mmCIF file of C-alpha atoms in Angstrom:
data_model
loop_
_atom_site.group_PDB
_atom_site.id
_atom_site.type_symbol
_atom_site.label_atom_id
_atom_site.label_comp_id
_atom_site.label_asym_id
_atom_site.label_seq_id
_atom_site.Cartn_x
_atom_site.Cartn_y
_atom_site.Cartn_z
ATOM 1 C CA UNK B 13 132.003 182.675 87.767
ATOM 2 C CA UNK B 14 128.862 184.405 89.445
ATOM 3 C CA UNK B 15 126.810 182.665 92.213
ATOM 4 C CA UNK B 16 123.627 184.197 90.871
ATOM 5 C CA UNK B 17 120.717 185.642 92.911
ATOM 6 C CA UNK B 18 119.847 184.187 96.194
ATOM 7 C CA UNK B 19 116.157 182.784 96.127
ATOM 8 C CA UNK B 20 115.927 180.959 99.377
ATOM 9 C CA UNK B 21 116.549 177.550 100.995
ATOM 10 C CA UNK B 22 115.728 174.067 99.669
ATOM 11 C CA UNK B 23 112.961 172.573 101.663
ATOM 12 C CA UNK B 24 114.006 169.334 103.481
ATOM 13 C CA UNK B 25 110.710 167.565 102.107
ATOM 14 C CA UNK B 26 111.712 168.545 98.515
ATOM 15 C CA UNK B 27 112.567 165.453 96.676
ATOM 16 C CA UNK B 28 115.755 167.140 95.391
ATOM 17 C CA UNK B 29 116.969 167.636 98.847
ATOM 18 C CA UNK B 30 117.168 163.826 99.405
ATOM 19 C CA UNK B 31 118.849 163.522 96.037
ATOM 20 C CA UNK B 32 121.479 166.069 96.886
ATOM 21 C CA UNK B 33 122.187 164.298 100.179
ATOM 22 C CA UNK B 34 122.858 161.021 98.233
ATOM 23 C CA UNK B 35 125.438 162.817 96.050
ATOM 24 C CA UNK B 36 127.380 164.385 98.857
ATOM 25 C CA UNK B 37 129.661 161.253 99.474
ATOM 26 C CA UNK B 38 131.052 161.786 96.025
ATOM 27 C CA UNK B 39 132.599 165.019 97.303
ATOM 28 C CA UNK B 40 134.181 163.227 100.151
ATOM 29 C CA UNK B 41 132.001 164.449 102.770
ATOM 30 C CA UNK B 42 128.585 164.170 104.475
ATOM 31 C CA UNK B 43 126.337 166.852 106.065
ATOM 32 C CA UNK B 44 123.910 165.901 108.744
ATOM 33 C CA UNK B 45 121.041 168.246 109.080
ATOM 34 C CA UNK B 46 122.193 169.853 105.860
ATOM 35 C CA UNK B 47 120.783 173.268 104.776
ATOM 36 C CA UNK B 48 120.995 174.280 101.148
ATOM 37 C CA UNK B 49 121.074 177.770 100.035
ATOM 38 C CA UNK B 50 119.700 178.385 96.485
ATOM 39 C CA UNK B 51 120.816 180.787 94.017
ATOM 40 C CA UNK B 52 119.425 181.354 90.473
ATOM 41 C CA UNK B 53 121.756 182.315 87.650
ATOM 42 C CA UNK B 54 120.515 185.474 85.803
ATOM 43 C CA UNK B 55 121.334 184.117 82.333
ATOM 44 C CA UNK B 56 119.440 180.888 82.683
ATOM 45 C CA UNK B 57 116.046 180.382 84.456
ATOM 46 C CA UNK B 58 116.556 176.570 84.656
ATOM 47 C CA UNK B 59 120.056 176.540 86.280
ATOM 48 C CA UNK B 60 120.666 176.868 90.001
ATOM 49 C CA UNK B 61 123.565 176.819 92.435
ATOM 50 C CA UNK B 62 123.076 174.985 95.625
ATOM 51 C CA UNK B 63 125.406 175.581 98.541
ATOM 52 C CA UNK B 64 125.380 173.619 101.775
ATOM 53 C CA UNK B 65 125.424 176.132 104.745
ATOM 54 C CA UNK B 66 127.723 174.229 107.123
ATOM 55 C CA UNK B 67 130.355 172.595 104.774
ATOM 56 C CA UNK B 68 130.326 174.980 101.878
ATOM 57 C CA UNK B 69 129.784 172.227 99.395
ATOM 58 C CA UNK B 70 128.282 173.518 96.126
ATOM 59 C CA UNK B 71 126.710 172.009 93.099
ATOM 60 C CA UNK B 72 124.968 173.125 89.995
ATOM 61 C CA UNK B 73 121.473 171.847 89.271
ATOM 62 C CA UNK B 74 120.585 172.146 85.550
ATOM 63 C CA UNK B 75 116.840 171.331 84.813
ATOM 64 C CA UNK B 76 115.848 170.225 81.519
ATOM 65 C CA UNK B 77 112.583 171.411 80.057
ATOM 66 C CA UNK B 78 110.658 170.542 76.911
ATOM 67 C CA UNK B 79 107.080 170.564 75.653
ATOM 68 C CA UNK B 80 107.755 167.213 73.832
ATOM 69 C CA UNK B 81 107.555 163.935 75.756
ATOM 70 C CA UNK B 82 110.775 162.452 76.433
ATOM 71 C CA UNK B 83 112.832 165.235 74.883
ATOM 72 C CA UNK B 84 114.031 166.735 78.256
ATOM 73 C CA UNK B 85 115.056 163.346 79.555
ATOM 74 C CA UNK B 86 116.993 162.741 76.344
ATOM 75 C CA UNK B 87 118.836 166.064 76.506
ATOM 76 C CA UNK B 88 119.819 165.594 80.194
ATOM 77 C CA UNK B 89 121.091 162.086 79.649
ATOM 78 C CA UNK B 90 122.916 163.238 76.641
ATOM 79 C CA UNK B 91 124.854 165.941 78.561
ATOM 80 C CA UNK B 92 125.542 163.547 81.483
ATOM 81 C CA UNK B 93 126.987 160.969 79.175
ATOM 82 C CA UNK B 94 128.843 163.507 77.013
ATOM 83 C CA UNK B 95 130.545 164.986 80.258
ATOM 84 C CA UNK B 96 131.355 161.425 81.376
ATOM 85 C CA UNK B 97 132.777 160.407 78.136
ATOM 86 C CA UNK B 98 135.219 163.412 77.673
ATOM 87 C CA UNK B 99 136.450 162.941 81.454
ATOM 88 C CA UNK B 100 137.077 159.336 80.653
ATOM 89 C CA UNK B 101 139.271 160.115 77.626
ATOM 90 C CA UNK B 102 141.536 162.536 79.615
ATOM 91 C CA UNK B 103 139.653 165.659 80.176
ATOM 92 C CA UNK B 104 139.528 165.268 84.020
ATOM 93 C CA UNK B 105 142.775 167.176 85.166
ATOM 94 C CA UNK B 106 144.423 170.521 84.557
ATOM 95 C CA UNK B 107 145.161 172.135 82.154
ATOM 96 C CA UNK B 108 142.165 170.569 80.105
ATOM 97 C CA UNK B 109 139.158 169.823 82.214
ATOM 98 C CA UNK B 110 135.438 169.153 81.728
ATOM 99 C CA UNK B 111 133.166 169.789 84.550
ATOM 100 C CA UNK B 112 132.438 166.746 86.583
ATOM 101 C CA UNK B 113 128.778 165.342 86.465
ATOM 102 C CA UNK B 114 127.537 163.830 89.835
ATOM 103 C CA UNK B 115 124.175 162.503 88.604
ATOM 104 C CA UNK B 116 121.121 162.799 86.326
ATOM 105 C CA UNK B 117 117.673 162.128 87.711
ATOM 106 C CA UNK B 118 114.834 162.033 85.256
ATOM 107 C CA UNK B 119 112.373 161.577 88.085
ATOM 108 C CA UNK B 120 113.090 165.127 89.605
ATOM 109 C CA UNK B 121 112.305 167.382 86.667
ATOM 110 C CA UNK B 122 115.176 165.889 84.620
ATOM 111 C CA UNK B 123 117.906 167.467 86.680
ATOM 112 C CA UNK B 124 121.589 167.132 85.893
ATOM 113 C CA UNK B 125 123.858 167.893 88.840
ATOM 114 C CA UNK B 126 127.470 168.976 88.284
ATOM 115 C CA UNK B 127 130.277 170.449 90.270
ATOM 116 C CA UNK B 128 130.505 174.258 90.681
ATOM 117 C CA UNK B 129 133.846 175.812 89.789
ATOM 118 C CA UNK B 130 134.167 179.498 90.697
ATOM 119 C CA UNK B 131 136.491 180.520 87.828
ATOM 120 C CA UNK B 132 136.077 183.499 85.441
ATOM 121 C CA UNK B 133 134.335 183.041 82.163
ATOM 122 C CA UNK B 134 135.702 183.944 78.836
ATOM 123 C CA UNK B 135 132.768 186.483 78.583
ATOM 124 C CA UNK B 136 134.152 188.434 81.321
ATOM 125 C CA UNK B 137 137.589 188.155 80.191
ATOM 126 C CA UNK B 138 136.486 189.664 76.746
ATOM 127 C CA UNK B 139 134.519 192.331 78.489
ATOM 128 C CA UNK B 140 137.510 193.347 80.609
ATOM 129 C CA UNK B 141 139.696 193.336 77.382
ATOM 130 C CA UNK B 142 137.094 195.800 75.722
ATOM 131 C CA UNK B 143 136.330 197.985 78.705
ATOM 132 C CA UNK B 144 139.237 197.652 81.023
ATOM 133 C CA UNK B 145 142.084 197.432 78.432
ATOM 134 C CA UNK B 146 143.429 194.055 79.560
ATOM 135 C CA UNK B 147 144.041 192.724 76.043
ATOM 136 C CA UNK B 148 147.079 190.792 76.957
ATOM 137 C CA UNK B 149 145.007 188.388 79.362
ATOM 138 C CA UNK B 150 142.560 187.761 76.448
ATOM 139 C CA UNK B 151 145.269 186.850 74.105
ATOM 140 C CA UNK B 152 146.806 184.467 76.775
ATOM 141 C CA UNK B 153 143.362 182.798 77.446
ATOM 142 C CA UNK B 154 142.554 182.383 73.732
ATOM 143 C CA UNK B 155 145.900 180.450 73.354
ATOM 144 C CA UNK B 156 144.795 178.165 76.214
ATOM 145 C CA UNK B 157 141.394 177.721 74.681
ATOM 146 C CA UNK B 158 142.988 177.075 71.291
ATOM 147 C CA UNK B 159 145.098 174.268 72.984
ATOM 148 C CA UNK B 160 142.050 172.724 74.602
ATOM 149 C CA UNK B 161 140.016 172.608 71.444
ATOM 150 C CA UNK B 162 142.938 171.185 69.436
ATOM 151 C CA UNK B 163 143.173 168.473 72.061
ATOM 152 C CA UNK B 164 139.534 167.687 72.088
ATOM 153 C CA UNK B 165 139.417 167.573 68.147
ATOM 154 C CA UNK B 166 142.624 165.810 67.589
ATOM 155 C CA UNK B 167 142.006 162.971 70.181
ATOM 156 C CA UNK B 168 138.570 162.301 68.735
ATOM 157 C CA UNK B 169 139.190 162.546 64.912
ATOM 158 C CA UNK B 170 137.319 159.739 63.167
ATOM 159 C CA UNK B 171 137.543 157.831 60.082
ATOM 160 C CA UNK B 172 134.629 159.599 58.313
ATOM 161 C CA UNK B 173 134.733 162.882 56.480
ATOM 162 C CA UNK B 174 132.643 165.998 57.329
ATOM 163 C CA UNK B 175 129.033 165.893 56.129
ATOM 164 C CA UNK B 176 128.464 169.462 55.018
ATOM 165 C CA UNK B 177 124.847 168.809 54.477
ATOM 166 C CA UNK B 178 124.209 169.332 58.222
ATOM 167 C CA UNK B 179 125.398 172.888 58.471
ATOM 168 C CA UNK B 180 124.035 173.588 55.038
ATOM 169 C CA UNK B 181 120.484 172.707 56.206
ATOM 170 C CA UNK B 182 121.194 174.537 59.671
ATOM 171 C CA UNK B 183 121.720 177.729 57.657
ATOM 172 C CA UNK B 184 118.306 177.497 56.078
ATOM 173 C CA UNK B 185 116.744 176.833 59.485
ATOM 174 C CA UNK B 186 118.430 180.103 60.883
ATOM 175 C CA UNK B 187 117.095 182.062 57.969
ATOM 176 C CA UNK B 188 113.648 180.712 58.409
ATOM 177 C CA UNK B 189 113.745 181.387 62.090
ATOM 178 C CA UNK B 190 114.661 185.088 61.535
ATOM 179 C CA UNK B 191 111.700 185.310 59.124
ATOM 180 C CA UNK B 192 109.330 183.481 61.382
ATOM 181 C CA UNK B 193 110.207 184.634 64.910
ATOM 182 C CA UNK B 194 111.982 187.895 64.361
ATOM 183 C CA UNK B 195 109.979 189.446 61.706
ATOM 184 C CA UNK B 196 112.696 190.000 59.201
ATOM 185 C CA UNK B 197 111.631 190.602 55.711
ATOM 186 C CA UNK B 198 112.036 187.474 53.510
ATOM 187 C CA UNK B 199 113.413 189.704 50.767
ATOM 188 C CA UNK B 200 116.289 190.755 53.005
ATOM 189 C CA UNK B 201 117.254 187.206 53.563
ATOM 190 C CA UNK B 202 116.961 185.799 50.111
ATOM 191 C CA UNK B 203 120.628 186.499 49.501
ATOM 192 C CA UNK B 204 121.558 183.735 51.811
ATOM 193 C CA UNK B 205 120.281 180.921 49.652
ATOM 194 C CA UNK B 206 122.774 181.322 46.780
ATOM 195 C CA UNK B 207 125.670 181.839 49.391
ATOM 196 C CA UNK B 208 124.878 178.541 51.123
ATOM 197 C CA UNK B 209 124.713 176.904 47.800
ATOM 198 C CA UNK B 210 128.072 178.253 46.718
ATOM 199 C CA UNK B 211 129.573 177.134 49.958
ATOM 200 C CA UNK B 212 128.213 173.698 49.433
ATOM 201 C CA UNK B 213 129.938 173.469 46.162
ATOM 202 C CA UNK B 214 133.476 173.948 47.720
ATOM 203 C CA UNK B 215 135.045 170.646 47.971
ATOM 204 C CA UNK B 216 137.110 171.654 50.915
ATOM 205 C CA UNK B 217 133.995 171.896 53.147
ATOM 206 C CA UNK B 218 133.645 168.153 52.898
ATOM 207 C CA UNK B 219 137.300 166.905 52.937
ATOM 208 C CA UNK B 220 138.409 167.059 56.561
ATOM 209 C CA UNK B 221 137.766 164.226 58.898
ATOM 210 C CA UNK B 222 134.858 164.580 61.374
ATOM 211 C CA UNK B 223 135.847 165.162 65.040
ATOM 212 C CA UNK B 224 133.888 165.511 68.255
ATOM 213 C CA UNK B 225 132.977 169.251 68.796
ATOM 214 C CA UNK B 226 131.945 170.909 71.886
ATOM 215 C CA UNK B 227 128.979 172.196 69.951
ATOM 216 C CA UNK B 228 128.287 175.549 71.667
ATOM 217 C CA UNK B 229 131.626 177.369 71.879
ATOM 218 C CA UNK B 230 130.067 180.572 73.331
ATOM 219 C CA UNK B 231 132.276 182.530 75.782
ATOM 220 C CA UNK B 232 129.941 181.687 78.724
ATOM 221 C CA UNK B 233 130.821 177.907 78.352
ATOM 222 C CA UNK B 234 134.571 178.189 79.082
ATOM 223 C CA UNK B 235 136.034 179.050 82.352
ATOM 224 C CA UNK B 236 139.677 179.864 83.114
ATOM 225 C CA UNK B 237 141.961 179.193 86.079
ATOM 226 C CA UNK B 238 145.504 180.046 86.640
ATOM 227 C CA UNK B 239 147.822 179.963 83.650
ATOM 228 C CA UNK B 240 146.640 177.722 80.927
ATOM 229 C CA UNK B 241 143.720 175.921 82.840
ATOM 230 C CA UNK B 242 140.586 175.795 80.875
ATOM 231 C CA UNK B 243 137.229 174.365 82.172
ATOM 232 C CA UNK B 244 134.618 173.496 79.593
ATOM 233 C CA UNK B 245 130.851 173.328 80.798
ATOM 234 C CA UNK B 246 127.404 172.855 79.041
ATOM 235 C CA UNK B 247 128.212 169.828 76.682
ATOM 236 C CA UNK B 248 124.604 169.092 75.819
ATOM 237 C CA UNK B 249 125.175 169.961 72.067
ATOM 238 C CA UNK B 250 128.418 167.837 71.585
ATOM 239 C CA UNK B 251 128.340 166.100 68.170
ATOM 240 C CA UNK B 252 130.384 164.946 65.229
ATOM 241 C CA UNK B 253 131.095 167.725 62.943
ATOM 242 C CA UNK B 254 133.791 169.663 61.179
ATOM 243 C CA UNK B 255 136.402 171.029 63.757
ATOM 244 C CA UNK B 256 135.863 174.353 62.303
ATOM 245 C CA UNK B 257 132.383 174.344 63.638
ATOM 246 C CA UNK B 258 133.719 175.068 67.216
ATOM 247 C CA UNK B 259 136.240 177.470 65.936
ATOM 248 C CA UNK B 260 133.893 179.407 63.620
ATOM 249 C CA UNK B 261 131.509 179.730 66.452
ATOM 250 C CA UNK B 262 134.095 181.092 68.944
ATOM 251 C CA UNK B 263 135.248 183.463 66.210
ATOM 252 C CA UNK B 264 131.788 184.767 65.499
ATOM 253 C CA UNK B 265 131.166 185.363 69.171
ATOM 254 C CA UNK B 266 134.375 187.311 69.412
ATOM 255 C CA UNK B 267 133.231 189.310 66.372
ATOM 256 C CA UNK B 268 129.769 190.030 68.117
ATOM 257 C CA UNK B 269 131.297 191.064 71.427
ATOM 258 C CA UNK B 270 133.693 193.628 69.888
ATOM 259 C CA UNK B 271 131.241 194.830 67.253
ATOM 260 C CA UNK B 272 128.520 195.526 69.729
ATOM 261 C CA UNK B 273 130.737 197.279 72.140
ATOM 262 C CA UNK B 274 132.919 199.219 69.499
ATOM 263 C CA UNK B 275 130.766 199.439 66.354
ATOM 264 C CA UNK B 276 134.011 198.546 64.674
ATOM 265 C CA UNK B 277 133.850 195.340 62.515
ATOM 266 C CA UNK B 278 137.616 194.975 62.543
ATOM 267 C CA UNK B 279 138.059 195.277 66.335
ATOM 268 C CA UNK B 280 138.208 191.578 66.996
ATOM 269 C CA UNK B 281 140.467 190.622 64.102
ATOM 270 C CA UNK B 282 143.697 190.662 66.163
ATOM 271 C CA UNK B 283 142.064 188.210 68.505
ATOM 272 C CA UNK B 284 140.480 186.017 65.885
ATOM 273 C CA UNK B 285 143.717 185.699 64.028
ATOM 274 C CA UNK B 286 145.682 184.934 67.064
ATOM 275 C CA UNK B 287 143.312 182.228 68.230
ATOM 276 C CA UNK B 288 143.308 180.423 64.817
ATOM 277 C CA UNK B 289 147.105 180.721 64.517
ATOM 278 C CA UNK B 290 147.461 179.235 68.105
ATOM 279 C CA UNK B 291 145.066 176.428 67.167
ATOM 280 C CA UNK B 292 147.144 175.502 64.075
ATOM 281 C CA UNK B 293 150.260 175.255 66.365
ATOM 282 C CA UNK B 294 149.061 171.728 67.285
ATOM 283 C CA UNK B 295 149.452 170.294 63.694
ATOM 284 C CA UNK B 296 152.653 168.917 62.055
ATOM 285 C CA UNK B 297 152.441 171.663 59.250
ATOM 286 C CA UNK B 298 151.187 174.771 61.116
ATOM 287 C CA UNK B 299 150.956 176.973 57.964
ATOM 288 C CA UNK B 300 149.012 174.290 56.110
ATOM 289 C CA UNK B 301 146.549 173.850 58.931
ATOM 290 C CA UNK B 302 146.090 177.535 59.304
ATOM 291 C CA UNK B 303 145.249 177.848 55.663
ATOM 292 C CA UNK B 304 142.866 174.758 55.719
ATOM 293 C CA UNK B 305 141.006 176.263 58.700
ATOM 294 C CA UNK B 306 140.923 179.941 57.687
ATOM 295 C CA UNK B 307 139.256 179.177 54.289
ATOM 296 C CA UNK B 308 136.539 177.361 56.101
ATOM 297 C CA UNK B 309 136.164 179.970 58.834
ATOM 298 C CA UNK B 310 134.058 182.498 57.077
ATOM 299 C CA UNK B 311 131.117 180.051 56.645
ATOM 300 C CA UNK B 312 130.853 179.138 60.223
ATOM 301 C CA UNK B 313 131.373 182.667 61.389
ATOM 302 C CA UNK B 314 128.732 184.033 59.233
ATOM 303 C CA UNK B 315 125.998 181.544 60.363
ATOM 304 C CA UNK B 316 127.036 182.191 64.010
ATOM 305 C CA UNK B 317 126.175 185.877 63.455
ATOM 306 C CA UNK B 318 122.832 184.741 62.212
ATOM 307 C CA UNK B 319 122.463 182.604 65.221
ATOM 308 C CA UNK B 320 123.049 185.526 67.527
ATOM 309 C CA UNK B 321 120.703 187.723 65.532
ATOM 310 C CA UNK B 322 117.837 185.476 66.456
ATOM 311 C CA UNK B 323 118.023 186.372 70.295
ATOM 312 C CA UNK B 324 115.192 188.234 71.533
ATOM 313 C CA UNK B 325 117.294 190.571 73.644
ATOM 314 C CA UNK B 326 118.997 191.858 70.528
ATOM 315 C CA UNK B 327 117.519 195.378 69.456
ATOM 316 C CA UNK B 328 116.368 195.757 65.894
ATOM 317 C CA UNK B 329 119.125 197.821 64.525
ATOM 318 C CA UNK B 330 121.867 195.704 65.787
ATOM 319 C CA UNK B 331 119.977 192.634 64.579
ATOM 320 C CA UNK B 332 120.070 194.153 60.970
ATOM 321 C CA UNK B 333 123.761 194.899 61.580
ATOM 322 C CA UNK B 334 124.451 191.264 62.372
ATOM 323 C CA UNK B 335 122.637 190.084 59.341
ATOM 324 C CA UNK B 336 124.522 192.552 57.097
ATOM 325 C CA UNK B 337 127.838 191.432 58.572
ATOM 326 C CA UNK B 338 127.006 187.735 58.189
ATOM 327 C CA UNK B 339 126.075 188.254 54.581
ATOM 328 C CA UNK B 340 129.384 190.229 53.891
ATOM 329 C CA UNK B 341 131.513 187.409 55.678
ATOM 330 C CA UNK B 342 129.792 184.520 53.708
ATOM 331 C CA UNK B 343 130.294 186.446 50.498
ATOM 332 C CA UNK B 344 133.706 187.531 51.129
ATOM 333 C CA UNK B 345 134.963 183.952 52.021
ATOM 334 C CA UNK B 346 133.928 182.873 48.521
ATOM 335 C CA UNK B 347 136.118 185.289 46.718
#
């Protein structure tokens, strides 16, 4: 995991300095006259690494921002509570680990402080498989991640069945966002309305029990240690949903990584199939579980590609490519 770009030292009269000092004992140490180096992560303007110069202790500070009163506080408290909850139900030791939260302070820019774990992200492992040829390691890490997600979902399965209305409406919001914010012609996106209606009519999209999902299974949010050690971070969007919400987003991300790098829409398929087959391993009837999951996967993969297409760093030709792929996946899954 990158330490980011060095931006200076934390001033001793900064309120956050005192707050960090109050958290040090949780690390089993104390630093008199502490000096904190500050690093800013390139992929997020509101997430920083703080390293104490003498002891080497390190923390992540995630500052929640919002224009709406109370929203930033709500989001920060939510993530703190989500992390704490998952650790309390067993995700606090290898091989399945959720990053440890040290504190949330709504009075200092709604900052959440969590531990820093210097392990490699799934993003870099995928890049290495694509550009460095290390495909075997990606297969192994996807097996480990499948086990982690199966544990998360199976331990938290509830009594209620999935409410497909939530992803149904979310699809509409993605389409509207592409029209309003990305300048995509409404006519190009009209075809998604009958597709989401058709998926809504499929009974199997409603039948599975709801589980707690990570909610943002992008490759940047999973770190990997030795062997099958998986570390999950960024639990702000954790919620109750179909287990395939997590699986489909991860598969959509794999599709995007390989498509963007190779221009081959089939390049990610061996890894997607492997990941889903490994996930199905943790059910009494593996083949039945695999069938149930894979018939729902196209919907969640398709909307993930639409979600990625909204990003401002996506160039126009590739944005259109993602939209076309999303439509093809959603339509193909209905056949």
